[in-house]
Amino acid sequence: MKTREIIRLEVTESTNSTGLELGERGAVPGTVVVARAQTLGRGRLSRFWLSRPGMGLYFSLILRPELEPEDLSKITLAAGLAVAKAVEELYRIEPKIKWPNDLLLNGRKFGGILTETGSVSHLPEAQNPLVVVGVGLNLFPPAGGFPAELQQHATALSRHVEGEIDAEALLQTCVGAIEKEVRRLEGGEFAAILAEWTKRDAVYGKTLSWITRQGQAVTGVALGPDAEGLLRIRDGEGKIHSVLSGDLTLIAKFSGKAK
Ligand code: BTN
């Protein structure tokens, strides 16, 4: 069996930045960068990802998938499914996924995925695009608890799992699972991936609001991803919107419970 290179760092700005640099310099696909802490860990929509030492698992997997540029965004959904399945396999708990890639336990986020690509414009013909899949998982709450702005929304795996959390086993299982789902994607199995993803959809049928690219706030009901992975939302007038990216906020209904 081929041994994988795992670059282990005490601290780095962002394992995604390190992964992109190494990938551009020719790192073998399948190489992983993992850090005990990040000083500038980043999430979607340029958000900061809290990455203190001893608190979480922060890694990036370097890939050169055999996919067309327009299909690269599907990796995010495939990777979210992979990490959810890895957690299910190891801990017998069932995370939900909030589109596109927030991993939730009991409605609170314990993990996120940030997929980034290297430059695709100057790719030599024979080369597949560089993709880095960055995964951040809160394993334990930070000493003193989550900062005030995260308290209502964040959780850590340790709050939902009995017994030890073996970060190394989690790393290996997640990496293997991501590669497996990406191979399925390369093999044209996105519909099957979506079917599995949909079983874990945290927001299907729920009312949410999001900000359109034109900066307009719209409220509607989530109908799950379409065949391309874009989120479908039906607004109050029955119009279906396909959301490519953005921030989704669940709306508590007057008669229902806040989720
Ligand atoms: C999100 O939920 O917005 C995605 C968070 C992704 C965080 C991980 S931690 C490892 C990797 N390096 C980063 O800077 N970000 C990702």
PDB file of C-alpha atoms and ligand atoms in Angstrom:
ATOM      1  CA  MET A   1       0.000   0.000   0.000  1.00  0.00           C
ATOM      2  CA  LYS A   2       1.216   3.496  -0.888  1.00  0.00           C
ATOM      3  CA  THR A   3       2.208   5.519   2.165  1.00  0.00           C
ATOM      4  CA  ARG A   4       0.758   8.956   2.369  1.00  0.00           C
ATOM      5  CA  GLU A   5       2.821  11.990   3.281  1.00  0.00           C
ATOM      6  CA  ILE A   6       1.403  13.776   6.306  1.00  0.00           C
ATOM      7  CA  ILE A   7       3.049  17.100   7.105  1.00  0.00           C
ATOM      8  CA  ARG A   8       2.544  17.771  10.798  1.00  0.00           C
ATOM      9  CA  LEU A   9       2.945  21.340  12.017  1.00  0.00           C
ATOM     10  CA  GLU A  10       2.742  22.734  15.512  1.00  0.00           C
ATOM     11  CA  VAL A  11       1.271  25.974  14.200  1.00  0.00           C
ATOM     12  CA  THR A  12       0.646  27.575  10.823  1.00  0.00           C
ATOM     13  CA  GLU A  13      -1.422  30.480   9.560  1.00  0.00           C
ATOM     14  CA  SER A  14      -3.813  28.192   7.728  1.00  0.00           C
ATOM     15  CA  THR A  15      -3.334  24.587   6.618  1.00  0.00           C
ATOM     16  CA  ASN A  16      -5.221  25.548   3.438  1.00  0.00           C
ATOM     17  CA  SER A  17      -2.617  28.215   2.614  1.00  0.00           C
ATOM     18  CA  THR A  18       0.216  25.769   3.305  1.00  0.00           C
ATOM     19  CA  GLY A  19      -1.584  23.101   1.256  1.00  0.00           C
ATOM     20  CA  LEU A  20      -2.084  25.451  -1.709  1.00  0.00           C
ATOM     21  CA  GLU A  21       1.581  26.492  -1.634  1.00  0.00           C
ATOM     22  CA  LEU A  22       2.796  22.900  -1.473  1.00  0.00           C
ATOM     23  CA  GLY A  23       0.342  21.848  -4.161  1.00  0.00           C
ATOM     24  CA  GLU A  24       1.544  24.599  -6.517  1.00  0.00           C
ATOM     25  CA  ARG A  25       5.112  23.421  -5.873  1.00  0.00           C
ATOM     26  CA  GLY A  26       4.214  19.880  -6.946  1.00  0.00           C
ATOM     27  CA  ALA A  27       3.213  18.028  -3.760  1.00  0.00           C
ATOM     28  CA  VAL A  28       1.844  14.574  -4.525  1.00  0.00           C
ATOM     29  CA  PRO A  29      -1.971  14.440  -4.480  1.00  0.00           C
ATOM     30  CA  GLY A  30      -3.076  12.759  -1.268  1.00  0.00           C
ATOM     31  CA  THR A  31      -0.572  14.758   0.810  1.00  0.00           C
ATOM     32  CA  VAL A  32      -2.087  16.080   4.034  1.00  0.00           C
ATOM     33  CA  VAL A  33      -1.121  19.138   6.080  1.00  0.00           C
ATOM     34  CA  VAL A  34      -2.267  19.011   9.694  1.00  0.00           C
ATOM     35  CA  ALA A  35      -1.590  21.599  12.389  1.00  0.00           C
ATOM     36  CA  ARG A  36      -2.174  21.662  16.137  1.00  0.00           C
ATOM     37  CA  ALA A  37      -3.143  25.332  15.832  1.00  0.00           C
ATOM     38  CA  GLN A  38      -3.750  27.972  13.174  1.00  0.00           C
ATOM     39  CA  THR A  39      -3.211  31.692  13.634  1.00  0.00           C
ATOM     40  CA  LEU A  40      -5.371  32.682  10.649  1.00  0.00           C
ATOM     41  CA  GLY A  41      -7.647  29.672  10.184  1.00  0.00           C
ATOM     42  CA  ARG A  42     -10.302  30.706   7.706  1.00  0.00           C
ATOM     43  CA  GLY A  43     -13.810  29.608   6.894  1.00  0.00           C
ATOM     44  CA  ARG A  44     -16.293  30.347   4.146  1.00  0.00           C
ATOM     45  CA  LEU A  45     -17.234  33.953   3.463  1.00  0.00           C
ATOM     46  CA  SER A  46     -13.826  35.060   4.846  1.00  0.00           C
ATOM     47  CA  ARG A  47     -14.757  34.154   8.392  1.00  0.00           C
ATOM     48  CA  PHE A  48     -12.178  33.384  11.068  1.00  0.00           C
ATOM     49  CA  TRP A  49     -11.975  29.745  12.160  1.00  0.00           C
ATOM     50  CA  LEU A  50     -11.034  29.426  15.819  1.00  0.00           C
ATOM     51  CA  SER A  51      -8.086  26.994  15.908  1.00  0.00           C
ATOM     52  CA  ARG A  52      -6.453  26.893  19.328  1.00  0.00           C
ATOM     53  CA  PRO A  53      -3.975  24.136  20.217  1.00  0.00           C
ATOM     54  CA  GLY A  54      -5.519  21.030  21.761  1.00  0.00           C
ATOM     55  CA  MET A  55      -9.039  22.110  20.813  1.00  0.00           C
ATOM     56  CA  GLY A  56      -9.582  20.688  17.366  1.00  0.00           C
ATOM     57  CA  LEU A  57      -8.468  18.882  14.280  1.00  0.00           C
ATOM     58  CA  TYR A  58      -7.316  21.178  11.476  1.00  0.00           C
ATOM     59  CA  PHE A  59      -6.125  19.646   8.249  1.00  0.00           C
ATOM     60  CA  SER A  60      -6.028  20.114   4.494  1.00  0.00           C
ATOM     61  CA  LEU A  61      -5.917  17.390   1.867  1.00  0.00           C
ATOM     62  CA  ILE A  62      -4.189  18.187  -1.431  1.00  0.00           C
ATOM     63  CA  LEU A  63      -5.951  16.773  -4.484  1.00  0.00           C
ATOM     64  CA  ARG A  64      -5.705  16.931  -8.258  1.00  0.00           C
ATOM     65  CA  PRO A  65      -9.090  15.493  -9.154  1.00  0.00           C
ATOM     66  CA  GLU A  66     -10.026  14.443 -12.641  1.00  0.00           C
ATOM     67  CA  LEU A  67     -12.912  16.876 -12.857  1.00  0.00           C
ATOM     68  CA  GLU A  68     -13.916  19.758 -15.089  1.00  0.00           C
ATOM     69  CA  PRO A  69     -13.576  23.216 -13.463  1.00  0.00           C
ATOM     70  CA  GLU A  70     -17.398  23.586 -13.375  1.00  0.00           C
ATOM     71  CA  ASP A  71     -17.661  20.414 -11.265  1.00  0.00           C
ATOM     72  CA  LEU A  72     -15.120  21.404  -8.615  1.00  0.00           C
ATOM     73  CA  SER A  73     -17.736  22.993  -6.348  1.00  0.00           C
ATOM     74  CA  LYS A  74     -19.331  19.548  -5.966  1.00  0.00           C
ATOM     75  CA  ILE A  75     -16.273  18.459  -3.976  1.00  0.00           C
ATOM     76  CA  THR A  76     -17.539  20.548  -1.070  1.00  0.00           C
ATOM     77  CA  LEU A  77     -20.739  18.490  -0.786  1.00  0.00           C
ATOM     78  CA  ALA A  78     -18.842  15.233  -1.317  1.00  0.00           C
ATOM     79  CA  ALA A  79     -16.337  16.158   1.414  1.00  0.00           C
ATOM     80  CA  GLY A  80     -19.107  17.144   3.852  1.00  0.00           C
ATOM     81  CA  LEU A  81     -20.745  13.780   3.317  1.00  0.00           C
ATOM     82  CA  ALA A  82     -17.381  12.025   3.761  1.00  0.00           C
ATOM     83  CA  VAL A  83     -16.632  13.701   7.085  1.00  0.00           C
ATOM     84  CA  ALA A  84     -20.172  13.019   8.351  1.00  0.00           C
ATOM     85  CA  LYS A  85     -19.742   9.340   7.430  1.00  0.00           C
ATOM     86  CA  ALA A  86     -16.321   9.181   9.133  1.00  0.00           C
ATOM     87  CA  VAL A  87     -17.820  10.537  12.364  1.00  0.00           C
ATOM     88  CA  GLU A  88     -20.733   8.076  12.094  1.00  0.00           C
ATOM     89  CA  GLU A  89     -18.336   5.176  11.599  1.00  0.00           C
ATOM     90  CA  LEU A  90     -16.093   6.044  14.543  1.00  0.00           C
ATOM     91  CA  TYR A  91     -18.600   7.330  17.098  1.00  0.00           C
ATOM     92  CA  ARG A  92     -22.011   5.922  16.120  1.00  0.00           C
ATOM     93  CA  ILE A  93     -23.573   9.371  16.105  1.00  0.00           C
ATOM     94  CA  GLU A  94     -25.256  10.983  13.112  1.00  0.00           C
ATOM     95  CA  PRO A  95     -24.167  14.508  12.225  1.00  0.00           C
ATOM     96  CA  LYS A  96     -26.402  16.584   9.990  1.00  0.00           C
ATOM     97  CA  ILE A  97     -25.108  18.830   7.221  1.00  0.00           C
ATOM     98  CA  LYS A  98     -26.274  22.392   6.696  1.00  0.00           C
ATOM     99  CA  TRP A  99     -25.761  23.335   3.055  1.00  0.00           C
ATOM    100  CA  PRO A 100     -23.169  23.595   1.793  1.00  0.00           C
ATOM    101  CA  ASN A 101     -20.867  22.099   4.387  1.00  0.00           C
ATOM    102  CA  ASP A 102     -21.520  22.923   8.039  1.00  0.00           C
ATOM    103  CA  LEU A 103     -21.420  19.797  10.184  1.00  0.00           C
ATOM    104  CA  LEU A 104     -23.960  19.907  12.990  1.00  0.00           C
ATOM    105  CA  LEU A 105     -24.744  17.927  16.119  1.00  0.00           C
ATOM    106  CA  ASN A 106     -28.026  18.755  17.867  1.00  0.00           C
ATOM    107  CA  GLY A 107     -28.372  21.804  15.644  1.00  0.00           C
ATOM    108  CA  ARG A 108     -24.980  23.272  16.552  1.00  0.00           C
ATOM    109  CA  LYS A 109     -21.913  23.445  14.375  1.00  0.00           C
ATOM    110  CA  PHE A 110     -18.868  21.355  15.282  1.00  0.00           C
ATOM    111  CA  GLY A 111     -17.167  21.279  11.908  1.00  0.00           C
ATOM    112  CA  GLY A 112     -16.750  23.028   8.608  1.00  0.00           C
ATOM    113  CA  ILE A 113     -15.094  22.480   5.269  1.00  0.00           C
ATOM    114  CA  LEU A 114     -13.394  25.010   3.053  1.00  0.00           C
ATOM    115  CA  THR A 115     -12.524  23.801  -0.432  1.00  0.00           C
ATOM    116  CA  GLU A 116     -10.137  26.044  -2.326  1.00  0.00           C
ATOM    117  CA  THR A 117      -8.611  25.761  -5.785  1.00  0.00           C
ATOM    118  CA  GLY A 118      -5.250  26.758  -7.180  1.00  0.00           C
ATOM    119  CA  SER A 119      -5.136  28.827 -10.352  1.00  0.00           C
ATOM    120  CA  VAL A 120      -6.991  27.026 -13.135  1.00  0.00           C
ATOM    121  CA  SER A 121      -6.305  29.596 -15.852  1.00  0.00           C
ATOM    122  CA  HIS A 122      -2.697  28.578 -16.589  1.00  0.00           C
ATOM    123  CA  LEU A 123      -3.049  24.839 -16.232  1.00  0.00           C
ATOM    124  CA  PRO A 124      -0.888  22.811 -18.603  1.00  0.00           C
ATOM    125  CA  GLU A 125      -3.180  20.604 -20.683  1.00  0.00           C
ATOM    126  CA  ALA A 126      -2.216  17.338 -19.039  1.00  0.00           C
ATOM    127  CA  GLN A 127      -2.631  18.557 -15.484  1.00  0.00           C
ATOM    128  CA  ASN A 128      -5.723  18.312 -13.319  1.00  0.00           C
ATOM    129  CA  PRO A 129      -6.682  21.347 -11.224  1.00  0.00           C
ATOM    130  CA  LEU A 130      -5.221  21.755  -7.765  1.00  0.00           C
ATOM    131  CA  VAL A 131      -7.823  21.488  -5.022  1.00  0.00           C
ATOM    132  CA  VAL A 132      -7.280  21.724  -1.288  1.00  0.00           C
ATOM    133  CA  VAL A 133     -10.008  20.403   0.994  1.00  0.00           C
ATOM    134  CA  GLY A 134      -9.645  22.017   4.424  1.00  0.00           C
ATOM    135  CA  VAL A 135     -11.458  20.483   7.367  1.00  0.00           C
ATOM    136  CA  GLY A 136     -11.842  21.994  10.821  1.00  0.00           C
ATOM    137  CA  LEU A 137     -13.482  19.988  13.605  1.00  0.00           C
ATOM    138  CA  ASN A 138     -14.032  21.199  17.163  1.00  0.00           C
ATOM    139  CA  LEU A 139     -13.039  18.182  19.226  1.00  0.00           C
ATOM    140  CA  PHE A 140     -13.194  19.916  22.630  1.00  0.00           C
ATOM    141  CA  PRO A 141     -14.618  23.264  23.710  1.00  0.00           C
ATOM    142  CA  PRO A 142     -11.897  25.870  24.265  1.00  0.00           C
ATOM    143  CA  ALA A 143     -10.751  26.398  27.866  1.00  0.00           C
ATOM    144  CA  GLY A 144     -13.233  28.871  29.332  1.00  0.00           C
ATOM    145  CA  GLY A 145     -15.868  27.956  26.721  1.00  0.00           C
ATOM    146  CA  PHE A 146     -16.604  29.215  23.227  1.00  0.00           C
ATOM    147  CA  PRO A 147     -16.358  33.000  22.735  1.00  0.00           C
ATOM    148  CA  ALA A 148     -19.673  34.795  23.272  1.00  0.00           C
ATOM    149  CA  GLU A 149     -20.399  35.203  19.547  1.00  0.00           C
ATOM    150  CA  LEU A 150     -20.123  31.424  18.986  1.00  0.00           C
ATOM    151  CA  GLN A 151     -21.785  30.158  22.165  1.00  0.00           C
ATOM    152  CA  GLN A 152     -25.284  29.809  20.716  1.00  0.00           C
ATOM    153  CA  HIS A 153     -24.139  28.119  17.529  1.00  0.00           C
ATOM    154  CA  ALA A 154     -21.007  26.062  18.229  1.00  0.00           C
ATOM    155  CA  THR A 155     -20.404  22.713  19.833  1.00  0.00           C
ATOM    156  CA  ALA A 156     -17.558  20.207  20.154  1.00  0.00           C
ATOM    157  CA  LEU A 157     -17.522  16.507  19.372  1.00  0.00           C
ATOM    158  CA  SER A 158     -16.582  15.647  22.984  1.00  0.00           C
ATOM    159  CA  ARG A 159     -19.995  16.889  24.144  1.00  0.00           C
ATOM    160  CA  HIS A 160     -21.712  14.220  22.048  1.00  0.00           C
ATOM    161  CA  VAL A 161     -19.362  11.249  22.339  1.00  0.00           C
ATOM    162  CA  GLU A 162     -18.769   8.926  25.239  1.00  0.00           C
ATOM    163  CA  GLY A 163     -15.164   7.931  25.764  1.00  0.00           C
ATOM    164  CA  GLU A 164     -11.923   9.048  24.170  1.00  0.00           C
ATOM    165  CA  ILE A 165     -11.600  11.014  20.967  1.00  0.00           C
ATOM    166  CA  ASP A 166      -8.622   9.747  19.002  1.00  0.00           C
ATOM    167  CA  ALA A 167      -7.672  12.685  16.753  1.00  0.00           C
ATOM    168  CA  GLU A 168      -5.273  10.558  14.699  1.00  0.00           C
ATOM    169  CA  ALA A 169      -7.930   7.926  13.942  1.00  0.00           C
ATOM    170  CA  LEU A 170     -10.349  10.704  13.041  1.00  0.00           C
ATOM    171  CA  LEU A 171      -7.791  12.294  10.700  1.00  0.00           C
ATOM    172  CA  GLN A 172      -7.058   9.024   8.915  1.00  0.00           C
ATOM    173  CA  THR A 173     -10.740   8.056   8.634  1.00  0.00           C
ATOM    174  CA  CYS A 174     -11.762  11.491   7.328  1.00  0.00           C
ATOM    175  CA  VAL A 175      -8.948  11.590   4.742  1.00  0.00           C
ATOM    176  CA  GLY A 176      -9.773   8.092   3.474  1.00  0.00           C
ATOM    177  CA  ALA A 177     -13.474   8.947   3.322  1.00  0.00           C
ATOM    178  CA  ILE A 178     -12.892  12.227   1.412  1.00  0.00           C
ATOM    179  CA  GLU A 179     -10.706  10.480  -1.168  1.00  0.00           C
ATOM    180  CA  LYS A 180     -13.352   7.793  -1.576  1.00  0.00           C
ATOM    181  CA  GLU A 181     -16.173  10.299  -2.181  1.00  0.00           C
ATOM    182  CA  VAL A 182     -14.003  12.298  -4.604  1.00  0.00           C
ATOM    183  CA  ARG A 183     -13.309   9.086  -6.553  1.00  0.00           C
ATOM    184  CA  ARG A 184     -17.086   8.513  -6.746  1.00  0.00           C
ATOM    185  CA  LEU A 185     -17.460  12.069  -8.032  1.00  0.00           C
ATOM    186  CA  GLU A 186     -14.791  11.449 -10.680  1.00  0.00           C
ATOM    187  CA  GLY A 187     -16.700   8.311 -11.619  1.00  0.00           C
ATOM    188  CA  GLY A 188     -19.862  10.330 -12.330  1.00  0.00           C
ATOM    189  CA  GLU A 189     -21.704   9.324  -9.159  1.00  0.00           C
ATOM    190  CA  PHE A 190     -22.747  12.793  -7.991  1.00  0.00           C
ATOM    191  CA  ALA A 191     -26.447  11.844  -7.968  1.00  0.00           C
ATOM    192  CA  ALA A 192     -25.738   8.958  -5.577  1.00  0.00           C
ATOM    193  CA  ILE A 193     -23.602  11.241  -3.386  1.00  0.00           C
ATOM    194  CA  LEU A 194     -26.463  13.769  -3.302  1.00  0.00           C
ATOM    195  CA  ALA A 195     -28.954  11.070  -2.298  1.00  0.00           C
ATOM    196  CA  GLU A 196     -26.789  10.203   0.713  1.00  0.00           C
ATOM    197  CA  TRP A 197     -26.170  13.871   1.459  1.00  0.00           C
ATOM    198  CA  THR A 198     -29.916  14.594   1.413  1.00  0.00           C
ATOM    199  CA  LYS A 199     -30.561  12.033   4.172  1.00  0.00           C
ATOM    200  CA  ARG A 200     -28.378  14.194   6.409  1.00  0.00           C
ATOM    201  CA  ASP A 201     -29.773  17.567   5.265  1.00  0.00           C
ATOM    202  CA  ALA A 202     -30.225  19.740   8.379  1.00  0.00           C
ATOM    203  CA  VAL A 203     -32.463  22.378   6.786  1.00  0.00           C
ATOM    204  CA  TYR A 204     -34.762  20.592   4.315  1.00  0.00           C
ATOM    205  CA  GLY A 205     -38.273  22.076   4.597  1.00  0.00           C
ATOM    206  CA  LYS A 206     -37.160  24.730   7.037  1.00  0.00           C
ATOM    207  CA  THR A 207     -37.617  28.437   6.577  1.00  0.00           C
ATOM    208  CA  LEU A 208     -34.461  30.406   6.147  1.00  0.00           C
ATOM    209  CA  SER A 209     -33.226  33.682   4.853  1.00  0.00           C
ATOM    210  CA  TRP A 210     -30.209  34.439   2.782  1.00  0.00           C
ATOM    211  CA  ILE A 211     -28.600  37.416   1.160  1.00  0.00           C
ATOM    212  CA  THR A 212     -28.589  37.349  -2.636  1.00  0.00           C
ATOM    213  CA  ARG A 213     -25.560  38.430  -4.645  1.00  0.00           C
ATOM    214  CA  GLN A 214     -27.362  41.705  -5.208  1.00  0.00           C
ATOM    215  CA  GLY A 215     -27.374  42.185  -1.423  1.00  0.00           C
ATOM    216  CA  GLN A 216     -31.102  41.569  -1.043  1.00  0.00           C
ATOM    217  CA  ALA A 217     -32.417  39.544   1.936  1.00  0.00           C
ATOM    218  CA  VAL A 218     -34.875  36.835   0.826  1.00  0.00           C
ATOM    219  CA  THR A 219     -36.862  34.423   2.959  1.00  0.00           C
ATOM    220  CA  GLY A 220     -37.985  31.009   1.762  1.00  0.00           C
ATOM    221  CA  VAL A 221     -38.239  27.284   2.386  1.00  0.00           C
ATOM    222  CA  ALA A 222     -35.186  25.083   1.724  1.00  0.00           C
ATOM    223  CA  LEU A 223     -35.854  22.315  -0.807  1.00  0.00           C
ATOM    224  CA  GLY A 224     -32.424  20.665  -0.762  1.00  0.00           C
ATOM    225  CA  PRO A 225     -29.691  20.747  -3.412  1.00  0.00           C
ATOM    226  CA  ASP A 226     -30.512  20.442  -7.120  1.00  0.00           C
ATOM    227  CA  ALA A 227     -28.700  18.073  -9.505  1.00  0.00           C
ATOM    228  CA  GLU A 228     -25.736  20.475  -9.664  1.00  0.00           C
ATOM    229  CA  GLY A 229     -25.514  20.917  -5.900  1.00  0.00           C
ATOM    230  CA  LEU A 230     -27.041  24.422  -5.765  1.00  0.00           C
ATOM    231  CA  LEU A 231     -29.502  24.916  -2.924  1.00  0.00           C
ATOM    232  CA  ARG A 232     -33.116  25.367  -4.011  1.00  0.00           C
ATOM    233  CA  ILE A 233     -35.204  27.773  -1.970  1.00  0.00           C
ATOM    234  CA  ARG A 234     -38.908  28.520  -2.567  1.00  0.00           C
ATOM    235  CA  ASP A 235     -39.806  32.089  -1.647  1.00  0.00           C
ATOM    236  CA  GLY A 236     -43.191  33.364  -0.396  1.00  0.00           C
ATOM    237  CA  GLU A 237     -44.447  33.843  -3.968  1.00  0.00           C
ATOM    238  CA  GLY A 238     -43.602  30.284  -4.969  1.00  0.00           C
ATOM    239  CA  LYS A 239     -40.553  31.282  -7.015  1.00  0.00           C
ATOM    240  CA  ILE A 240     -37.662  28.801  -6.794  1.00  0.00           C
ATOM    241  CA  HIS A 241     -34.203  30.301  -6.337  1.00  0.00           C
ATOM    242  CA  SER A 242     -30.980  28.373  -6.869  1.00  0.00           C
ATOM    243  CA  VAL A 243     -28.391  29.524  -4.388  1.00  0.00           C
ATOM    244  CA  LEU A 244     -24.754  29.145  -5.394  1.00  0.00           C
ATOM    245  CA  SER A 245     -23.208  30.251  -2.132  1.00  0.00           C
ATOM    246  CA  GLY A 246     -23.913  32.570   0.714  1.00  0.00           C
ATOM    247  CA  ASP A 247     -24.938  32.689   4.289  1.00  0.00           C
ATOM    248  CA  LEU A 248     -28.124  30.970   5.373  1.00  0.00           C
ATOM    249  CA  THR A 249     -29.921  31.876   8.563  1.00  0.00           C
ATOM    250  CA  LEU A 250     -32.674  29.697   9.906  1.00  0.00           C
ATOM    251  CA  ILE A 251     -35.802  31.624  10.815  1.00  0.00           C
ATOM    252  CA  ALA A 252     -37.719  30.564  13.917  1.00  0.00           C
ATOM    253  CA  LYS A 253     -41.405  30.288  12.970  1.00  0.00           C
ATOM    254  CA  PHE A 254     -43.890  32.014  15.287  1.00  0.00           C
ATOM    255  CA  SER A 255     -45.650  28.744  16.089  1.00  0.00           C
ATOM    256  CA  GLY A 256     -42.573  26.500  16.043  1.00  0.00           C
ATOM    257  CA  LYS A 257     -39.499  26.127  18.164  1.00  0.00           C
ATOM    258  CA  ALA A 258     -36.293  27.969  17.395  1.00  0.00           C
ATOM    259  CA  LYS A 259     -33.842  25.492  15.903  1.00  0.00           C
TER     260      LYS A 259
HETATM  261  C1  BTN B   1     -16.433  26.940   7.433  1.00  0.00           C
HETATM  262  O1  BTN B   1     -17.253  26.346   8.124  1.00  0.00           O
HETATM  263  O2  BTN B   1     -16.635  28.114   7.098  1.00  0.00           O
HETATM  264  C2  BTN B   1     -15.201  26.213   6.962  1.00  0.00           C
HETATM  265  C3  BTN B   1     -14.160  26.114   8.047  1.00  0.00           C
HETATM  266  C4  BTN B   1     -12.923  25.390   7.572  1.00  0.00           C
HETATM  267  C5  BTN B   1     -11.807  25.433   8.585  1.00  0.00           C
HETATM  268  C6  BTN B   1     -10.648  24.577   8.170  1.00  0.00           C
HETATM  269  S1  BTN B   1      -9.480  24.335   9.460  1.00  0.00           S
HETATM  270  C7  BTN B   1      -8.360  23.617   8.356  1.00  0.00           C
HETATM  271  C8  BTN B   1      -8.424  24.425   7.090  1.00  0.00           C
HETATM  272  N1  BTN B   1      -7.561  25.577   7.152  1.00  0.00           N
HETATM  273  C9  BTN B   1      -8.232  26.717   7.152  1.00  0.00           C
HETATM  274  O3  BTN B   1      -7.729  27.866   7.217  1.00  0.00           O
HETATM  275  N2  BTN B   1      -9.534  26.480   7.047  1.00  0.00           N
HETATM  276  C10 BTN B   1      -9.822  25.065   6.982  1.00  0.00           C
END
